[in-house]
Short mmCIF file of C-alpha atoms in Angstrom, two decimals:
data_model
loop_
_atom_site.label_atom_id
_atom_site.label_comp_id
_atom_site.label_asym_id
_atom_site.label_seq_id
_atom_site.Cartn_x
_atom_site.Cartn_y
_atom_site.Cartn_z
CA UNK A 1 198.01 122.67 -1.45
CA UNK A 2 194.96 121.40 -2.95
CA UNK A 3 195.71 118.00 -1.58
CA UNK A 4 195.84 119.40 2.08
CA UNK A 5 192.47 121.10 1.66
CA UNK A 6 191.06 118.01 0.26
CA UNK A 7 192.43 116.02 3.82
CA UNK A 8 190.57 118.81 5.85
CA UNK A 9 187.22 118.30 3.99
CA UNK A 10 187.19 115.08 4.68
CA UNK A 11 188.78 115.15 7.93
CA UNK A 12 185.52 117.71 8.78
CA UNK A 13 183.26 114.64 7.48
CA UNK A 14 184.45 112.32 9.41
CA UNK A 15 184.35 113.82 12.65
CA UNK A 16 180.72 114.95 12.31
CA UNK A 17 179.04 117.47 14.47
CA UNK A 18 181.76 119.71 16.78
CA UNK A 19 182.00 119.14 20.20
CA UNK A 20 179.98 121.98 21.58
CA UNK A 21 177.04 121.38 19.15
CA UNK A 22 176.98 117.62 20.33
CA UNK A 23 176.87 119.06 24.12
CA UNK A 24 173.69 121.21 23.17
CA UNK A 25 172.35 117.98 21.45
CA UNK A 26 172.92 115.93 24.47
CA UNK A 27 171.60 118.70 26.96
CA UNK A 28 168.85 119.14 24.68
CA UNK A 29 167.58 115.45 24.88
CA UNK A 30 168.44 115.34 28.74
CA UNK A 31 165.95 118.65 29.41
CA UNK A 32 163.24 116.52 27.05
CA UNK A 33 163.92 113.21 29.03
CA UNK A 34 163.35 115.49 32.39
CA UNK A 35 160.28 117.15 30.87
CA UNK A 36 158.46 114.09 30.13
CA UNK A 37 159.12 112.58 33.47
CA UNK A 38 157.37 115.41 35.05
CA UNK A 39 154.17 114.60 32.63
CA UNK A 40 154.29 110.84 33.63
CA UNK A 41 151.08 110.27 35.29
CA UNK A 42 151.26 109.12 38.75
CA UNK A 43 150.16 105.59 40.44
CA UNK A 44 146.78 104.05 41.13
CA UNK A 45 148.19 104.10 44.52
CA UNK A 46 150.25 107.44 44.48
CA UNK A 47 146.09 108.43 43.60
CA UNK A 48 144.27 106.29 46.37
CA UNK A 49 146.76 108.44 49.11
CA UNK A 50 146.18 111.40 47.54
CA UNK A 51 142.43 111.28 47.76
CA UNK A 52 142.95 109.54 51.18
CA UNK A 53 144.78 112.36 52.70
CA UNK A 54 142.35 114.78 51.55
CA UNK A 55 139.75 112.75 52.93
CA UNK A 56 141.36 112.79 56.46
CA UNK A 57 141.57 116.51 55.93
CA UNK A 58 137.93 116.95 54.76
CA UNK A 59 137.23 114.96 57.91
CA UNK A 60 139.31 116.63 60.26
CA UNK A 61 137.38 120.35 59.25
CA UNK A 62 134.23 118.43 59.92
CA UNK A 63 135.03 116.80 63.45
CA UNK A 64 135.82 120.70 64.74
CA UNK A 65 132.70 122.32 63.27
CA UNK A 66 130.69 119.67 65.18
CA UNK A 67 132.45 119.81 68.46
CA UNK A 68 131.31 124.23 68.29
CA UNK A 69 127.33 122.97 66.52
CA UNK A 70 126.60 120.06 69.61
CA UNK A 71 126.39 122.88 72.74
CA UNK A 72 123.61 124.34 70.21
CA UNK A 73 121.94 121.64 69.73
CA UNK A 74 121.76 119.96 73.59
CA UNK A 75 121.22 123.63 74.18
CA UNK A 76 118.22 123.57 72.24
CA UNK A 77 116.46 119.75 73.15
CA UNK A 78 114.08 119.32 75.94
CA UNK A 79 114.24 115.67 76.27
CA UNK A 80 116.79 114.27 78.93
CA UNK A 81 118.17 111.05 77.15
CA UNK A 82 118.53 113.00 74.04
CA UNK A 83 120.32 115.96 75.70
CA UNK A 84 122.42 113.31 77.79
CA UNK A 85 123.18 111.53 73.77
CA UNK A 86 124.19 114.46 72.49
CA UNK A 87 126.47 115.61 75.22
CA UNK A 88 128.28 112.23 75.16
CA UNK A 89 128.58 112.55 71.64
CA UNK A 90 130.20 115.92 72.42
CA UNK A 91 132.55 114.23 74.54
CA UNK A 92 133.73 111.49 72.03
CA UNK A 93 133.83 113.96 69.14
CA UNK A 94 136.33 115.77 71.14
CA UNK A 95 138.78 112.74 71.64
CA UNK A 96 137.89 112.05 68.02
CA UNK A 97 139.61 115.40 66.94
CA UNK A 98 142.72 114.42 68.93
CA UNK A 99 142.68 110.56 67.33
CA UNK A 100 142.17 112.16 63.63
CA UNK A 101 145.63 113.83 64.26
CA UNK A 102 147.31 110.84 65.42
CA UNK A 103 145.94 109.09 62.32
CA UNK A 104 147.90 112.06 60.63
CA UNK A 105 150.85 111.42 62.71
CA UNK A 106 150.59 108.23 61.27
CA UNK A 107 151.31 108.59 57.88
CA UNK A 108 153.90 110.81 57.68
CA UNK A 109 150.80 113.65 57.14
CA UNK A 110 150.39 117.45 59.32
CA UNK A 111 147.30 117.80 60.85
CA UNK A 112 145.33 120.43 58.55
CA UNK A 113 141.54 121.36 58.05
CA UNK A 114 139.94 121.07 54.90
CA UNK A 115 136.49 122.82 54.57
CA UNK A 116 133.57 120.09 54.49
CA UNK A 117 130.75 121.07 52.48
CA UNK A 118 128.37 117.91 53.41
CA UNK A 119 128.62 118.79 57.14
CA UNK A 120 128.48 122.05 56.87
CA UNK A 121 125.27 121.78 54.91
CA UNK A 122 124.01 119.17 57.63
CA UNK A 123 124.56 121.73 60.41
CA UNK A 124 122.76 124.18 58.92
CA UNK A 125 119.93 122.22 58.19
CA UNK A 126 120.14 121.39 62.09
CA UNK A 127 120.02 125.17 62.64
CA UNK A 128 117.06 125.60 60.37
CA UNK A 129 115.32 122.71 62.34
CA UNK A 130 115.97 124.60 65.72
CA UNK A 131 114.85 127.85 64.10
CA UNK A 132 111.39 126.71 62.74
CA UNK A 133 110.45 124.94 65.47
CA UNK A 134 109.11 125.96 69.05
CA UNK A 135 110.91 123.59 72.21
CA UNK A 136 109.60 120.53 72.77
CA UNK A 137 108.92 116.80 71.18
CA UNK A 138 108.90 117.92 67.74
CA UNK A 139 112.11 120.32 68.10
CA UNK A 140 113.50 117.22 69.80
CA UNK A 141 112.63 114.41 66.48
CA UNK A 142 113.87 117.22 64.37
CA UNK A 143 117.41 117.54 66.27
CA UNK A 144 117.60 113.72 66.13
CA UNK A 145 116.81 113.72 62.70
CA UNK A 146 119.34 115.96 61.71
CA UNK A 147 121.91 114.35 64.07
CA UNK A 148 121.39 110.92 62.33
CA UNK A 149 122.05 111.95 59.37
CA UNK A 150 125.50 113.72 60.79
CA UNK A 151 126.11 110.07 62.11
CA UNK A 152 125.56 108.21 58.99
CA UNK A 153 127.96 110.73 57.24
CA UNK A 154 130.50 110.03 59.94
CA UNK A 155 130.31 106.34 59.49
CA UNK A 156 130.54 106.25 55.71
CA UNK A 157 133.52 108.46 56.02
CA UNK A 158 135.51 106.89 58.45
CA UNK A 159 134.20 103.29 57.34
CA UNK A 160 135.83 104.31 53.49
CA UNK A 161 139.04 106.18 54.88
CA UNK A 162 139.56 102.84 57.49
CA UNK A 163 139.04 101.04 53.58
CA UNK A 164 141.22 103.09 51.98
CA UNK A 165 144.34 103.06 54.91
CA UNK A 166 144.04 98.80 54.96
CA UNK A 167 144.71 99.08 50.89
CA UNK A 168 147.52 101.40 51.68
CA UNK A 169 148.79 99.57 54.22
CA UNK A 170 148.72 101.74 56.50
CA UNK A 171 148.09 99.57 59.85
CA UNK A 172 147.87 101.54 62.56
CA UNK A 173 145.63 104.41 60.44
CA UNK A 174 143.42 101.27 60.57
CA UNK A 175 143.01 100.89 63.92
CA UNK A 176 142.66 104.26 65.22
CA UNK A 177 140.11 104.95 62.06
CA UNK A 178 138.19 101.37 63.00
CA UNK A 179 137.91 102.61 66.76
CA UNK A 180 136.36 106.42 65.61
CA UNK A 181 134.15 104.01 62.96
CA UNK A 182 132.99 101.94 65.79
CA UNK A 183 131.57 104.90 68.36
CA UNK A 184 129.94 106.48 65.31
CA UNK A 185 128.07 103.32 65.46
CA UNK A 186 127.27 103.46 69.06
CA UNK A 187 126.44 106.90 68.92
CA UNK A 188 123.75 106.13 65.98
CA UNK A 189 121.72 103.61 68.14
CA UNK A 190 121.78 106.20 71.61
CA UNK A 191 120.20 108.87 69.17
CA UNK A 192 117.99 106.01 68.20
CA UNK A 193 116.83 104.98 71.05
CA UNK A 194 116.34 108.97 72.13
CA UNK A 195 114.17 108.75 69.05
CA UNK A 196 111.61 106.41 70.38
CA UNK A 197 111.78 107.48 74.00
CA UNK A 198 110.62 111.70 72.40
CA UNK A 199 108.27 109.82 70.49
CA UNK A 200 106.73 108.06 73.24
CA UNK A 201 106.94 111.26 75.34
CA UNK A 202 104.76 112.60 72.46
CA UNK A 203 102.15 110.10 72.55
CA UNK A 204 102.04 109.90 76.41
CA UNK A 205 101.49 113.52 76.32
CA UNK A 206 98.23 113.59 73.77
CA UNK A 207 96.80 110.17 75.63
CA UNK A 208 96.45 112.84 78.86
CA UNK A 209 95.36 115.39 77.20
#
């Protein structure tokens, strides 16, 4: 008798753990395994097109406040090539919108709207411009001042975002990005040149007086 409880002692030894407890063991290292996959931090480039999509959002919001702020603004100038600059910047922003969501289309992304602080705070400071001033020249330099520097925050954006699609690889984001970059540019140099023809309007206008 005492022999057989002696075989079952060490038959118990042997064999370790139970069955069931080593199931909870394994479970319990496959739920840790699982947990610490979801902490793993994610890629430089899992990173680059997160901040890239949010940038096409954040771009996309700003496009649309621009195309309703423009009307104002050509509403509100008095000199013809600036009105005609700002209407044809009206125009491209418009086709802009539409490219922004093929750009979305591109990547795999839905078109959504992400609010843009830095334009928004550059069309009000337009609207301040319009408000503190009477119509005229210096309503006009003030409009193209505040328009330039809605162009220059255009081209930064869309010159990083074309940046950031090349890395990604992302070839035809490139191109449509590269084209919007491009009439940014060209829209810069008509307010420019607007710019020089109000000032001149100015001057002309004191010389006769």
């Amino acid at each position: 008798m005492k022999t057989a409880e002696k075989n079952t002692a060490t038959a118990k030894k042997s064999t370790g753990a139970s069955p069931a407890a080593k199931s909870k063991t394994t479970a319990a290292k496959t739920t840790a395994a699982s947990k610490g996959a979801v902490k793993a931090k994610p890629s430089a480039a899992d990173g680059l097109r997160e901040l890239f999509n949010d940038s096409l959002k954040d771009i996309y919001w700003a496009e649309k406040a621009l195309v309703k702020a423009l009307p104002k603004m050509a509403k509100n100038a008095t000199s013809e090539n600036l009105i005609a600059a700002i209407n044809d910047h009206l125009a491209v922003t418009e086709k802009q919108v539409t490219r922004l969501e093929q750009v979305f289309k591109s990547v795999g992304e839905k078109a959504a709207a992400k609010k843009c602080d830095a334009m928004e705070g550059l069309i009000k400071e337009g609207e301040s411009i319009m408000e503190e001033t009477e119509k005229g020249p210096v309503r006009d330099a003030g409009i193209i001042a505040a328009s330039q520097k809605i162009e220059h925050y255009e081209i930064a954006t869309y010159g990083t975002l074309a940046a950031f699609a090349s890395t990604l690889g992302e070839d035809d984001a490139v191109l449509l990005l590269e084209k919007t970059l491009a009439e940014e540019k060209e829209a810069d140099t008509l307010l420019t040149e607007a710019a020089y023809n109000t000032i001149n309007f100015d001057a002309n206008a004191a010389d006769e007086k």
